[in-house]
PDB file of C-alpha atoms and ligand atoms in Angstrom:
ATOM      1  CA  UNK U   1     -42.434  -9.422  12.912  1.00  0.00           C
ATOM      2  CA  UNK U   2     -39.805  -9.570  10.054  1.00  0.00           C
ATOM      3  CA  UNK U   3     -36.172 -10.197  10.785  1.00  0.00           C
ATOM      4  CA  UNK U   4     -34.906  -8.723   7.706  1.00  0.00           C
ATOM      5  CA  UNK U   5     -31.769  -6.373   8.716  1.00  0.00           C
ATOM      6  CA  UNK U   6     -31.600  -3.458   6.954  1.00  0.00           C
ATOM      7  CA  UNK U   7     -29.395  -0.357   7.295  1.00  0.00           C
ATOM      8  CA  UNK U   8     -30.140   2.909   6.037  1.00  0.00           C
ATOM      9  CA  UNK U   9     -29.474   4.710   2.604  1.00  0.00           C
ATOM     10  CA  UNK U  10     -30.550   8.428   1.883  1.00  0.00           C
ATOM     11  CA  UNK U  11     -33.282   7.782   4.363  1.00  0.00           C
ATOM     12  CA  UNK U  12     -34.076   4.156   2.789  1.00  0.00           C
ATOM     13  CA  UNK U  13     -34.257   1.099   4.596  1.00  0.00           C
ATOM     14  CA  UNK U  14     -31.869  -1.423   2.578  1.00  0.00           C
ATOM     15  CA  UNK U  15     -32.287  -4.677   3.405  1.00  0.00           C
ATOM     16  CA  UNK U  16     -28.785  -7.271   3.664  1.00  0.00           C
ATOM     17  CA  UNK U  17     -27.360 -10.682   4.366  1.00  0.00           C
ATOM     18  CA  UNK U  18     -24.616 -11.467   5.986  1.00  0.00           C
ATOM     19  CA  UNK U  19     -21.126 -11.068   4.379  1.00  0.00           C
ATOM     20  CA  UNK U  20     -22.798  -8.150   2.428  1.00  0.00           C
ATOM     21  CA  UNK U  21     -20.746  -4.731   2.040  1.00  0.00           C
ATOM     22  CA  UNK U  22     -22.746  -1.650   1.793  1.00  0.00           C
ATOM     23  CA  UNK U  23     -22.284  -1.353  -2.010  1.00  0.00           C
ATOM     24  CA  UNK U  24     -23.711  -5.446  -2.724  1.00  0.00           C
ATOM     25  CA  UNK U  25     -26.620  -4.606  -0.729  1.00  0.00           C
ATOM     26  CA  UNK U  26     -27.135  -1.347  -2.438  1.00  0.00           C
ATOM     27  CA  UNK U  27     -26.918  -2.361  -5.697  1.00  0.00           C
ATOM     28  CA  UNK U  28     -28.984  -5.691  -5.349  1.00  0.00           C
ATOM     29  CA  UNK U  29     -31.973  -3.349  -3.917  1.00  0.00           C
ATOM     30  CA  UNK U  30     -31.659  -0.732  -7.427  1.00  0.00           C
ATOM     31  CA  UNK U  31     -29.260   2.235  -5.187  1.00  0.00           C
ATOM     32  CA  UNK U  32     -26.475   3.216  -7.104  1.00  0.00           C
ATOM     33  CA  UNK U  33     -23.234   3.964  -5.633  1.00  0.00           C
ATOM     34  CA  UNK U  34     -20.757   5.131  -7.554  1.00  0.00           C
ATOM     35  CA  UNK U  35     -17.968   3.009  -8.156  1.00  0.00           C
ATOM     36  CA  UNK U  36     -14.906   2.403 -11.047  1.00  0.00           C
ATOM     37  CA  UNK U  37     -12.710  -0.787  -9.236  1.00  0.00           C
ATOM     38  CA  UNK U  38     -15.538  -2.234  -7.843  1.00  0.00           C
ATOM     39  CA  UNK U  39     -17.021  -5.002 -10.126  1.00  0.00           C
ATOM     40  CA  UNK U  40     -19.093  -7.558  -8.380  1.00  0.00           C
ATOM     41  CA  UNK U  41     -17.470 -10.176  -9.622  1.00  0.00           C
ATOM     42  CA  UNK U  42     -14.074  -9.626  -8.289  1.00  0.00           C
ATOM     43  CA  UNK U  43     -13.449  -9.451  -4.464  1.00  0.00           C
ATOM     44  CA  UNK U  44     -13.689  -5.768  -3.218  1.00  0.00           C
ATOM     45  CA  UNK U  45     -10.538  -3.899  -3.965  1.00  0.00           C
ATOM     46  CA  UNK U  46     -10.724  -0.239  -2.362  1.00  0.00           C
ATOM     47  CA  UNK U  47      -8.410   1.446  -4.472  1.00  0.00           C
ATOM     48  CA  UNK U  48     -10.222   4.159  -6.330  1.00  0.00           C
ATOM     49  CA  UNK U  49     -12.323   5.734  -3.466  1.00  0.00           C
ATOM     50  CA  UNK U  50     -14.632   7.021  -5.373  1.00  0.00           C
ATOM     51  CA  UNK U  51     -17.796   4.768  -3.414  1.00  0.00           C
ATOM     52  CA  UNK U  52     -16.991   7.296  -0.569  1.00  0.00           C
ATOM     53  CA  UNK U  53     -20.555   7.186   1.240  1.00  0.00           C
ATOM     54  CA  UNK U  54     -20.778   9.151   4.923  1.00  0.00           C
ATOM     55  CA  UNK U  55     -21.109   6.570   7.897  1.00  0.00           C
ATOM     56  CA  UNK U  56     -22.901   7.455  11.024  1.00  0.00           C
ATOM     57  CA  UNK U  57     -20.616  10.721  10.560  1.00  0.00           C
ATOM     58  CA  UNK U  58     -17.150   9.097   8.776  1.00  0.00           C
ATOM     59  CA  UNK U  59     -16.463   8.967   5.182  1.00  0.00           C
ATOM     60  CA  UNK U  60     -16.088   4.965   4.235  1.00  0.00           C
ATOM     61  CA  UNK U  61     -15.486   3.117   1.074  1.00  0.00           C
ATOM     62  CA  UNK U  62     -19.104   1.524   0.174  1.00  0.00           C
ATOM     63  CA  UNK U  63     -17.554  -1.082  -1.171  1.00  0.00           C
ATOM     64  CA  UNK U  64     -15.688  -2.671   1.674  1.00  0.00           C
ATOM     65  CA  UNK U  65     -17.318  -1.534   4.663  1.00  0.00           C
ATOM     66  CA  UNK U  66     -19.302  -4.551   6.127  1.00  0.00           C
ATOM     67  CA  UNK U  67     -22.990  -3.828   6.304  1.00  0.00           C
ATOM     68  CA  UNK U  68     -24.157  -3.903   9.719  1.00  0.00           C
ATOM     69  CA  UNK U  69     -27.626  -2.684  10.717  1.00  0.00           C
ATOM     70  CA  UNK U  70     -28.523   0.527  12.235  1.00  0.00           C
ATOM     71  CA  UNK U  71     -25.903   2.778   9.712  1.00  0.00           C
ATOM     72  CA  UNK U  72     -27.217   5.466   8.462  1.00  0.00           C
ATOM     73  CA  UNK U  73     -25.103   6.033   5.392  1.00  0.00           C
ATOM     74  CA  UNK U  74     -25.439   9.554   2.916  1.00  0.00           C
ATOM     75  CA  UNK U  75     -25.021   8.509  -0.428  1.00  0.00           C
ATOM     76  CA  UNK U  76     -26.000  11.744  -2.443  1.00  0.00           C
ATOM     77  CA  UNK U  77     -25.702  14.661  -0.418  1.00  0.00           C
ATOM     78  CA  UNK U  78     -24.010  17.295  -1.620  1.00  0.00           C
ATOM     79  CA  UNK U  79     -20.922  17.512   1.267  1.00  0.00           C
ATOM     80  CA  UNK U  80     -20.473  13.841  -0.074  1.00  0.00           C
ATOM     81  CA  UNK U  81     -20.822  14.543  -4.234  1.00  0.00           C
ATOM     82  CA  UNK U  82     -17.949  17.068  -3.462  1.00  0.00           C
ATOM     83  CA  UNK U  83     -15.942  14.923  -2.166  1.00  0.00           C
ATOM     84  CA  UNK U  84     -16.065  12.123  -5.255  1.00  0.00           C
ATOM     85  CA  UNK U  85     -15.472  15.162  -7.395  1.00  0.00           C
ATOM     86  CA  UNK U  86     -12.374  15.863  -6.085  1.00  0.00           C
ATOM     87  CA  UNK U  87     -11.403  12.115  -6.243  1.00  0.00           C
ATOM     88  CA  UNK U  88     -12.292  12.168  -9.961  1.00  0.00           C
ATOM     89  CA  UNK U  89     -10.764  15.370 -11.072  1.00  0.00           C
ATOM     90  CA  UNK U  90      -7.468  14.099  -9.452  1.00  0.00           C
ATOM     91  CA  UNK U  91      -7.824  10.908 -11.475  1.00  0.00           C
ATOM     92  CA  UNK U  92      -8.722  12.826 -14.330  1.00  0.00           C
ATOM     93  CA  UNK U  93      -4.961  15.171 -13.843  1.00  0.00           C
ATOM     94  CA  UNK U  94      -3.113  12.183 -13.328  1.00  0.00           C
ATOM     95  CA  UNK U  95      -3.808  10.593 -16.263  1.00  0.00           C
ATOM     96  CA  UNK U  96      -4.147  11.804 -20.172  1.00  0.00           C
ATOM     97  CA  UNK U  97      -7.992  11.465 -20.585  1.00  0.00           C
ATOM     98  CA  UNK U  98      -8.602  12.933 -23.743  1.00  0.00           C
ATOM     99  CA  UNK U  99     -11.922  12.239 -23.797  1.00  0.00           C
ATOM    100  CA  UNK U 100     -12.830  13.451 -27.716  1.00  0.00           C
ATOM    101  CA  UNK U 101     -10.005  11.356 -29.143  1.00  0.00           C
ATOM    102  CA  UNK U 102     -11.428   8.803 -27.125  1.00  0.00           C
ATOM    103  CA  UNK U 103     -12.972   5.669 -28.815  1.00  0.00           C
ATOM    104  CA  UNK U 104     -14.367   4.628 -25.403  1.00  0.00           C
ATOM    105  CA  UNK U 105     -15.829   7.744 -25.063  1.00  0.00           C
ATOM    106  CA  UNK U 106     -20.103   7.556 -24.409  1.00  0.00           C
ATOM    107  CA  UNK U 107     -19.273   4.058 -23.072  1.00  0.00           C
ATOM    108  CA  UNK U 108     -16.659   4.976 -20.541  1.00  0.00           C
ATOM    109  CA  UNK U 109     -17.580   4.401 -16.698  1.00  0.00           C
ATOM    110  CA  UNK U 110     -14.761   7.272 -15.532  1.00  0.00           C
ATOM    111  CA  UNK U 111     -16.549   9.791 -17.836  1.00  0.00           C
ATOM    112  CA  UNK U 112     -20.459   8.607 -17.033  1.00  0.00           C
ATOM    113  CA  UNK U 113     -19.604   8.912 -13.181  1.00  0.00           C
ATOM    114  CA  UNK U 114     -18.099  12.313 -14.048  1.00  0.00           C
ATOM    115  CA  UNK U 115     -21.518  13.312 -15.655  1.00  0.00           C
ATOM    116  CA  UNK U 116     -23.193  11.860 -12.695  1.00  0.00           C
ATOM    117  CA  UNK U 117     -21.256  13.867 -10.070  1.00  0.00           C
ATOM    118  CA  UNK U 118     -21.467  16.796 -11.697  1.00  0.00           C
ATOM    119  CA  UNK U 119     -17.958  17.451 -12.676  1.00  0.00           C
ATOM    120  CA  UNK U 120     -17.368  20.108 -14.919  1.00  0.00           C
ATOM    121  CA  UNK U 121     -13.987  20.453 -15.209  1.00  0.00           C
ATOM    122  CA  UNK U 122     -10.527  18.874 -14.253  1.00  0.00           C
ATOM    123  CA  UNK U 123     -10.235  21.779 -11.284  1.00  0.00           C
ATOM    124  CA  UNK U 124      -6.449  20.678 -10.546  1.00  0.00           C
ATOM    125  CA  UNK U 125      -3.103  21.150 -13.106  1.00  0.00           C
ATOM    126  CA  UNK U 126      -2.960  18.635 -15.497  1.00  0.00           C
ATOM    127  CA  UNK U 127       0.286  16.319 -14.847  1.00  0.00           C
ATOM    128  CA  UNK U 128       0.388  15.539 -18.509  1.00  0.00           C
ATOM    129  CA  UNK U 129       2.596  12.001 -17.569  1.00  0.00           C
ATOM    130  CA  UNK U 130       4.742  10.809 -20.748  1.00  0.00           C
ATOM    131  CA  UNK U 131       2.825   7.382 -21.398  1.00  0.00           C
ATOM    132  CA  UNK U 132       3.366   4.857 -23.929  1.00  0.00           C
ATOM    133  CA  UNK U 133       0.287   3.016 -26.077  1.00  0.00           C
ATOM    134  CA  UNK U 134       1.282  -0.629 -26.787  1.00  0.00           C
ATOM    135  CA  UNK U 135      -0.624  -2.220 -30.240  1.00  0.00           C
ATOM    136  CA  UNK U 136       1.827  -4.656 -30.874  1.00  0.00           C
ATOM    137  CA  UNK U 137      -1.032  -7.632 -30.118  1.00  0.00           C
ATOM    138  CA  UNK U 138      -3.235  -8.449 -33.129  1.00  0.00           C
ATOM    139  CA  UNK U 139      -6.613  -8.428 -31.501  1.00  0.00           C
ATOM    140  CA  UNK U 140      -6.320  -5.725 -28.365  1.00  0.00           C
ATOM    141  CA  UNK U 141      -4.713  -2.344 -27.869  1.00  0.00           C
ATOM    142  CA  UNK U 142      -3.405  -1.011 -24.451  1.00  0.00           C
ATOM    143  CA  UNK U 143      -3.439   2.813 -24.056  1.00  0.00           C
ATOM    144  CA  UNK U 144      -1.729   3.550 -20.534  1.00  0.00           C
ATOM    145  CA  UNK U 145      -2.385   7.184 -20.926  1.00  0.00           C
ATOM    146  CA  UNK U 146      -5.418   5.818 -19.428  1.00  0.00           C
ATOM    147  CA  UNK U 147      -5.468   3.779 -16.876  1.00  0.00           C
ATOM    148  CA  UNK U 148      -6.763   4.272 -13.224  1.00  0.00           C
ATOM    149  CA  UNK U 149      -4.787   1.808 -11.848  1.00  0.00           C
ATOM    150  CA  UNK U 150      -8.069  -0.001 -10.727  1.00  0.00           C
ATOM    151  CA  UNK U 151      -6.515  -3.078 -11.242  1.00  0.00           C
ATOM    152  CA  UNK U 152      -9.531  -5.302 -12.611  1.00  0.00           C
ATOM    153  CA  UNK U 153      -7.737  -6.274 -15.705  1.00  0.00           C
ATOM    154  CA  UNK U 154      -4.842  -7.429 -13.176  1.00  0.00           C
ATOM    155  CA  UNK U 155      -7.741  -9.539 -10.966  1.00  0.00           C
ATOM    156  CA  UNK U 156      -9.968 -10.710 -13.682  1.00  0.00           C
ATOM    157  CA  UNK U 157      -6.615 -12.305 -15.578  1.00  0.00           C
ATOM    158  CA  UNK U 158      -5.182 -13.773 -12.152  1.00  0.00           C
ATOM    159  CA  UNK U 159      -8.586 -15.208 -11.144  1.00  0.00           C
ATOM    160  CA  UNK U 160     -10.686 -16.163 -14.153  1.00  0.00           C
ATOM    161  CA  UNK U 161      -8.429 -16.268 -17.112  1.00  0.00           C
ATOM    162  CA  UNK U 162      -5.465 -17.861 -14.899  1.00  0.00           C
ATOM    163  CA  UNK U 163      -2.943 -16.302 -17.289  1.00  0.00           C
ATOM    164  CA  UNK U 164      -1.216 -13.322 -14.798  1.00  0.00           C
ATOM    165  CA  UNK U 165      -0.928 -11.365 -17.852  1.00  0.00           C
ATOM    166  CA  UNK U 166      -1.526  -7.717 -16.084  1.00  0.00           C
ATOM    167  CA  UNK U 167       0.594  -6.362 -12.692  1.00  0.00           C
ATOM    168  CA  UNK U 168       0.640  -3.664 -10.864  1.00  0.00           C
ATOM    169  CA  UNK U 169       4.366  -2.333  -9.886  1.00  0.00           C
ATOM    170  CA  UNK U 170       5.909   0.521  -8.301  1.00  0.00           C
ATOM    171  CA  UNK U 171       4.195   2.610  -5.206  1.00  0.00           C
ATOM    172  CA  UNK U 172       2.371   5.715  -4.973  1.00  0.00           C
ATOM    173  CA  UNK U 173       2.641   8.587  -7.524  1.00  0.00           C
ATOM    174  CA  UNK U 174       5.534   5.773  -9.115  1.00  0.00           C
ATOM    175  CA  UNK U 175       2.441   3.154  -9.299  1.00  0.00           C
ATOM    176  CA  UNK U 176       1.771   1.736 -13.199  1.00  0.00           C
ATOM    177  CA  UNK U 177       0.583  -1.281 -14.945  1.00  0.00           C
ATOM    178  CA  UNK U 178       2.671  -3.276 -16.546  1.00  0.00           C
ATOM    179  CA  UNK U 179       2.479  -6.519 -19.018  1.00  0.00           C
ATOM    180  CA  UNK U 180       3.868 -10.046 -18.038  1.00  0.00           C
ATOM    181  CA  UNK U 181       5.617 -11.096 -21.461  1.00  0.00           C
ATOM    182  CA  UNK U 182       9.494 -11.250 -22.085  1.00  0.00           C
ATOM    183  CA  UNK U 183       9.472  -7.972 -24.161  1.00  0.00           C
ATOM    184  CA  UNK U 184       6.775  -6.818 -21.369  1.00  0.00           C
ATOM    185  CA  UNK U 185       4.251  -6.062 -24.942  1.00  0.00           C
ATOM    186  CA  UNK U 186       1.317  -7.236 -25.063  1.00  0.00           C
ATOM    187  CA  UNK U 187       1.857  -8.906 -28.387  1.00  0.00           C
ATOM    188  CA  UNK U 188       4.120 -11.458 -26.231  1.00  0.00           C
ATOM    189  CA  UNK U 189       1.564 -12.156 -23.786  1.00  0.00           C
ATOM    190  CA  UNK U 190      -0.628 -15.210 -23.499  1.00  0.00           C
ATOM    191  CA  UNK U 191      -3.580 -12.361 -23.724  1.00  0.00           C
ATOM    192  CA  UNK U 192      -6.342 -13.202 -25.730  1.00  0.00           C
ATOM    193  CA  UNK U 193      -9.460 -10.922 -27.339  1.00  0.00           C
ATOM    194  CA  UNK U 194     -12.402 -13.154 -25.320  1.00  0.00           C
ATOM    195  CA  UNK U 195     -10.572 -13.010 -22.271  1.00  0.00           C
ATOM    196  CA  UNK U 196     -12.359 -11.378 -18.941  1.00  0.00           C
ATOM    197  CA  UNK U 197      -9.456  -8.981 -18.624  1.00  0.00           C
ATOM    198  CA  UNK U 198     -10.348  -7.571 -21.765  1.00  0.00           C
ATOM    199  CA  UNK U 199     -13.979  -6.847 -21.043  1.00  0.00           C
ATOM    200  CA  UNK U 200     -13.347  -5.066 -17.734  1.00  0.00           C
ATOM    201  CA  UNK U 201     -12.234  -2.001 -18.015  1.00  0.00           C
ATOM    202  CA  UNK U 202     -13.797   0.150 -16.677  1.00  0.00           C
ATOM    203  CA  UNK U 203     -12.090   3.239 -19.125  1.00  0.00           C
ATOM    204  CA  UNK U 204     -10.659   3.341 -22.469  1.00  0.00           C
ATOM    205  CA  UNK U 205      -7.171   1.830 -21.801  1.00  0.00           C
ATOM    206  CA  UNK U 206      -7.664  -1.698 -23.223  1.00  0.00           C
ATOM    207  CA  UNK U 207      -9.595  -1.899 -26.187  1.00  0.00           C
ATOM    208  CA  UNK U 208      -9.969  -4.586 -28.556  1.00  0.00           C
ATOM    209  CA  UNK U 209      -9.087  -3.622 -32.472  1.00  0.00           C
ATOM    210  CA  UNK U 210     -11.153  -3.950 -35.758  1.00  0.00           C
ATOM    211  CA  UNK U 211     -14.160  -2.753 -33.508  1.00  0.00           C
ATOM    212  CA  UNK U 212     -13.251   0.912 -32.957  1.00  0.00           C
ATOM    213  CA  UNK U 213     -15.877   3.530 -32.952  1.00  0.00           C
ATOM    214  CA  UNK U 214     -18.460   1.119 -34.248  1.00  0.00           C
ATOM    215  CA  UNK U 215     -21.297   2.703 -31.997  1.00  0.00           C
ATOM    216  CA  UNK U 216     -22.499   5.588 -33.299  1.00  0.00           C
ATOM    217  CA  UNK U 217     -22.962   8.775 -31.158  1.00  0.00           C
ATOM    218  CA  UNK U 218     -26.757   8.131 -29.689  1.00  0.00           C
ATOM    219  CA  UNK U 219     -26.420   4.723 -29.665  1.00  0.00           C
ATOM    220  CA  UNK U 220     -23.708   4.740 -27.033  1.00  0.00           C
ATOM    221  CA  UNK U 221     -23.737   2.827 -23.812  1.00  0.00           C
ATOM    222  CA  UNK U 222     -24.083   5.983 -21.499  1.00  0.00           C
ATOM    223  CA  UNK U 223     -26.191   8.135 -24.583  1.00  0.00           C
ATOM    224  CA  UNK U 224     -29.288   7.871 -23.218  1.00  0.00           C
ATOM    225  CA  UNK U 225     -29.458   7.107 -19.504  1.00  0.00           C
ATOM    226  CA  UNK U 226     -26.986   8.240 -16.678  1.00  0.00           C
ATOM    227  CA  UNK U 227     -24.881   5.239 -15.438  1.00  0.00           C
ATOM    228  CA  UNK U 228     -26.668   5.254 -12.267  1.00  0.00           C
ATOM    229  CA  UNK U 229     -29.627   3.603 -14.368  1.00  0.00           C
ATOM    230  CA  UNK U 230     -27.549   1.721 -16.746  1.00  0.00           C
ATOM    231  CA  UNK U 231     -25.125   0.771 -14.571  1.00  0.00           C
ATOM    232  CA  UNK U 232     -21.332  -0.285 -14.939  1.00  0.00           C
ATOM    233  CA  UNK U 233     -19.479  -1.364 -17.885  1.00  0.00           C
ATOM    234  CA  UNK U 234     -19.201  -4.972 -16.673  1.00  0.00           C
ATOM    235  CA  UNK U 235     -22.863  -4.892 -15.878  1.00  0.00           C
ATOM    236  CA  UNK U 236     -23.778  -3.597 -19.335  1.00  0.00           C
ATOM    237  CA  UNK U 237     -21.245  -6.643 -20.925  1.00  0.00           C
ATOM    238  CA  UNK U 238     -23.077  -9.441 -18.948  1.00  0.00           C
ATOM    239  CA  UNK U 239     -26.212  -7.661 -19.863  1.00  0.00           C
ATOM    240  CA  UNK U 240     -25.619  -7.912 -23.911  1.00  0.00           C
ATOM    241  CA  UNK U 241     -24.010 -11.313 -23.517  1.00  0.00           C
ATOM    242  CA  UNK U 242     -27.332 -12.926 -22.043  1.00  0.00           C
ATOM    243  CA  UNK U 243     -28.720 -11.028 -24.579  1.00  0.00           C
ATOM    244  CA  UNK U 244     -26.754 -12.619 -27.388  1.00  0.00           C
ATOM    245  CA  UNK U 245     -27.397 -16.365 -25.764  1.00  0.00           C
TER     246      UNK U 245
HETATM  247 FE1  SF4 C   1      -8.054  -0.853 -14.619  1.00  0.00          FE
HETATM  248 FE2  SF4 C   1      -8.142  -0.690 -17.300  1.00  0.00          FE
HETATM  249 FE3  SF4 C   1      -5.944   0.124 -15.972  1.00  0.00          FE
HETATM  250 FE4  SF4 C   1      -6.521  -2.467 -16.114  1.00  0.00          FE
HETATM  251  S1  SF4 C   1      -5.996  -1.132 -17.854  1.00  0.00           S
HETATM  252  S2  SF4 C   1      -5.877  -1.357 -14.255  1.00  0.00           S
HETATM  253  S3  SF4 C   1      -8.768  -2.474 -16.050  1.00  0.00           S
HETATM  254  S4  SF4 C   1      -7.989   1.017 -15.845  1.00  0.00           S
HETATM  255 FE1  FES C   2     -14.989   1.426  -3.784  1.00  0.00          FE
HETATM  256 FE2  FES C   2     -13.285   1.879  -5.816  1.00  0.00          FE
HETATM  257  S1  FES C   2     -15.389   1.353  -5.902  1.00  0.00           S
HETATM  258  S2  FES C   2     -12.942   2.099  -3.656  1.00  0.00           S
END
């Protein structure tokens, strides 16, 4: 008899190990949960919601609930698409997502999971937030018009590039990132183009220069397939790095 513990997904038996959250097991067994702060490189960080999956009857963050065998968790319905909707629409109002000016745009994970929910418009009043663009670094522009706050850039710089150059201050509706340098520009930071923070975000707020709009339209990351096949934009990166080895 196997001892494999599983829970279920959509009706699927998923199988775990201990220490797993619903989204690692998911997305080692091909299910794809939707997801913007969740990379799995970084410990789980819960912020952006938009992993909502419904638990045994509760709506839970896929990527920190423990898995635990015997859930039954609805990853797709349609009560449960709504909901992420409504999470990305407000993330879409809060910010300035101009998605045509956009040179992330076909390669952004915000806009793919859009697509993949179904979203077809912003549904809520657009705050239109007075936001500054900083491209006073040589190599790497920072749009905060743009960022969801997911905080990646902040973890990925703390933990792998040990150089702190990203924070998150203020709380709530007040919340914003904001550079560690004397003149708090990223042209005074210790930031560097083939640093992790650069390659995680998940959106079109940093983006490194000389390189813009190099991938034409059809060639794009999210062209072709939906991003629950090619999955998320740090995926895709360690993807064409092996591929470059
Ligand atoms: Fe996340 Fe990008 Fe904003 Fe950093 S700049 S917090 S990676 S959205
Ligand atoms: Fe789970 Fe953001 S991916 S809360």
């Amino acid at each position: 008899m196997s001892t494999e513990k599983t829970f279920k997904l959509d009706g699927k038996s998923i199988p775990f190990q201990d220490g797993d959250t619903i989204m690692d097991a998911a997305l080692r067994a091909g299910e794809y949960i939707p997801h913007l702060c969740h990379n799995p490189e970084f410990a789980p960080h819960g912020s952006c919601r938009v992993c909502i999956v419904d638990v045994n009857g509760r709506h839970m963050s896929a990527c920190t609930l423990p898995a635990a065998e015997g859930l039954e968790v609805d990853n797709s319905s349609e009560r449960i698409m709504e909901q992420r909707r409504n999470i990305l629409q407000m993330l879409f109002v809060e910010g300035n997502h101009v998605c045509p000016g956009c040179e992330k745009s076909g390669a952004c994970q915000l806009q793919a999971v859009a697509y993949y929910t179904r979203m077809l418009s912003p549904h809520y009043t657009h705050f239109f937030p007075k936001r500054s663009v900083d491209a006073s670094h040589p190599d790497i522009a920072i749009d905060f018009n743009r960022c969801i706050l997911c905080e990646l850039c902040v973890r990925a710089s703390r933990d792998v590039d040990k150089k702190n150059v990203f924070s998150i201050t203020g709380r709530g509706l007040e919340s914003r990132l904001v550079i560690n340098s004397a003149s708090g520009k990223l042209g005074n930071s210790a930031l560097s183009a083939s640093d992790k923070a650069v390659s995680v975000c998940p959106v079109g707020a940093i983006l490194p220069k000389h390189v813009g709009y190099d991938q034409p339209i059809g060639d794009r990351l999210y062209d072709n397939k939906p991003i629950s096949v090619v999955g998320d934009v740090a995926s895709a990166n360690n993807q064409q790095e092996n591929a470059n080895d």
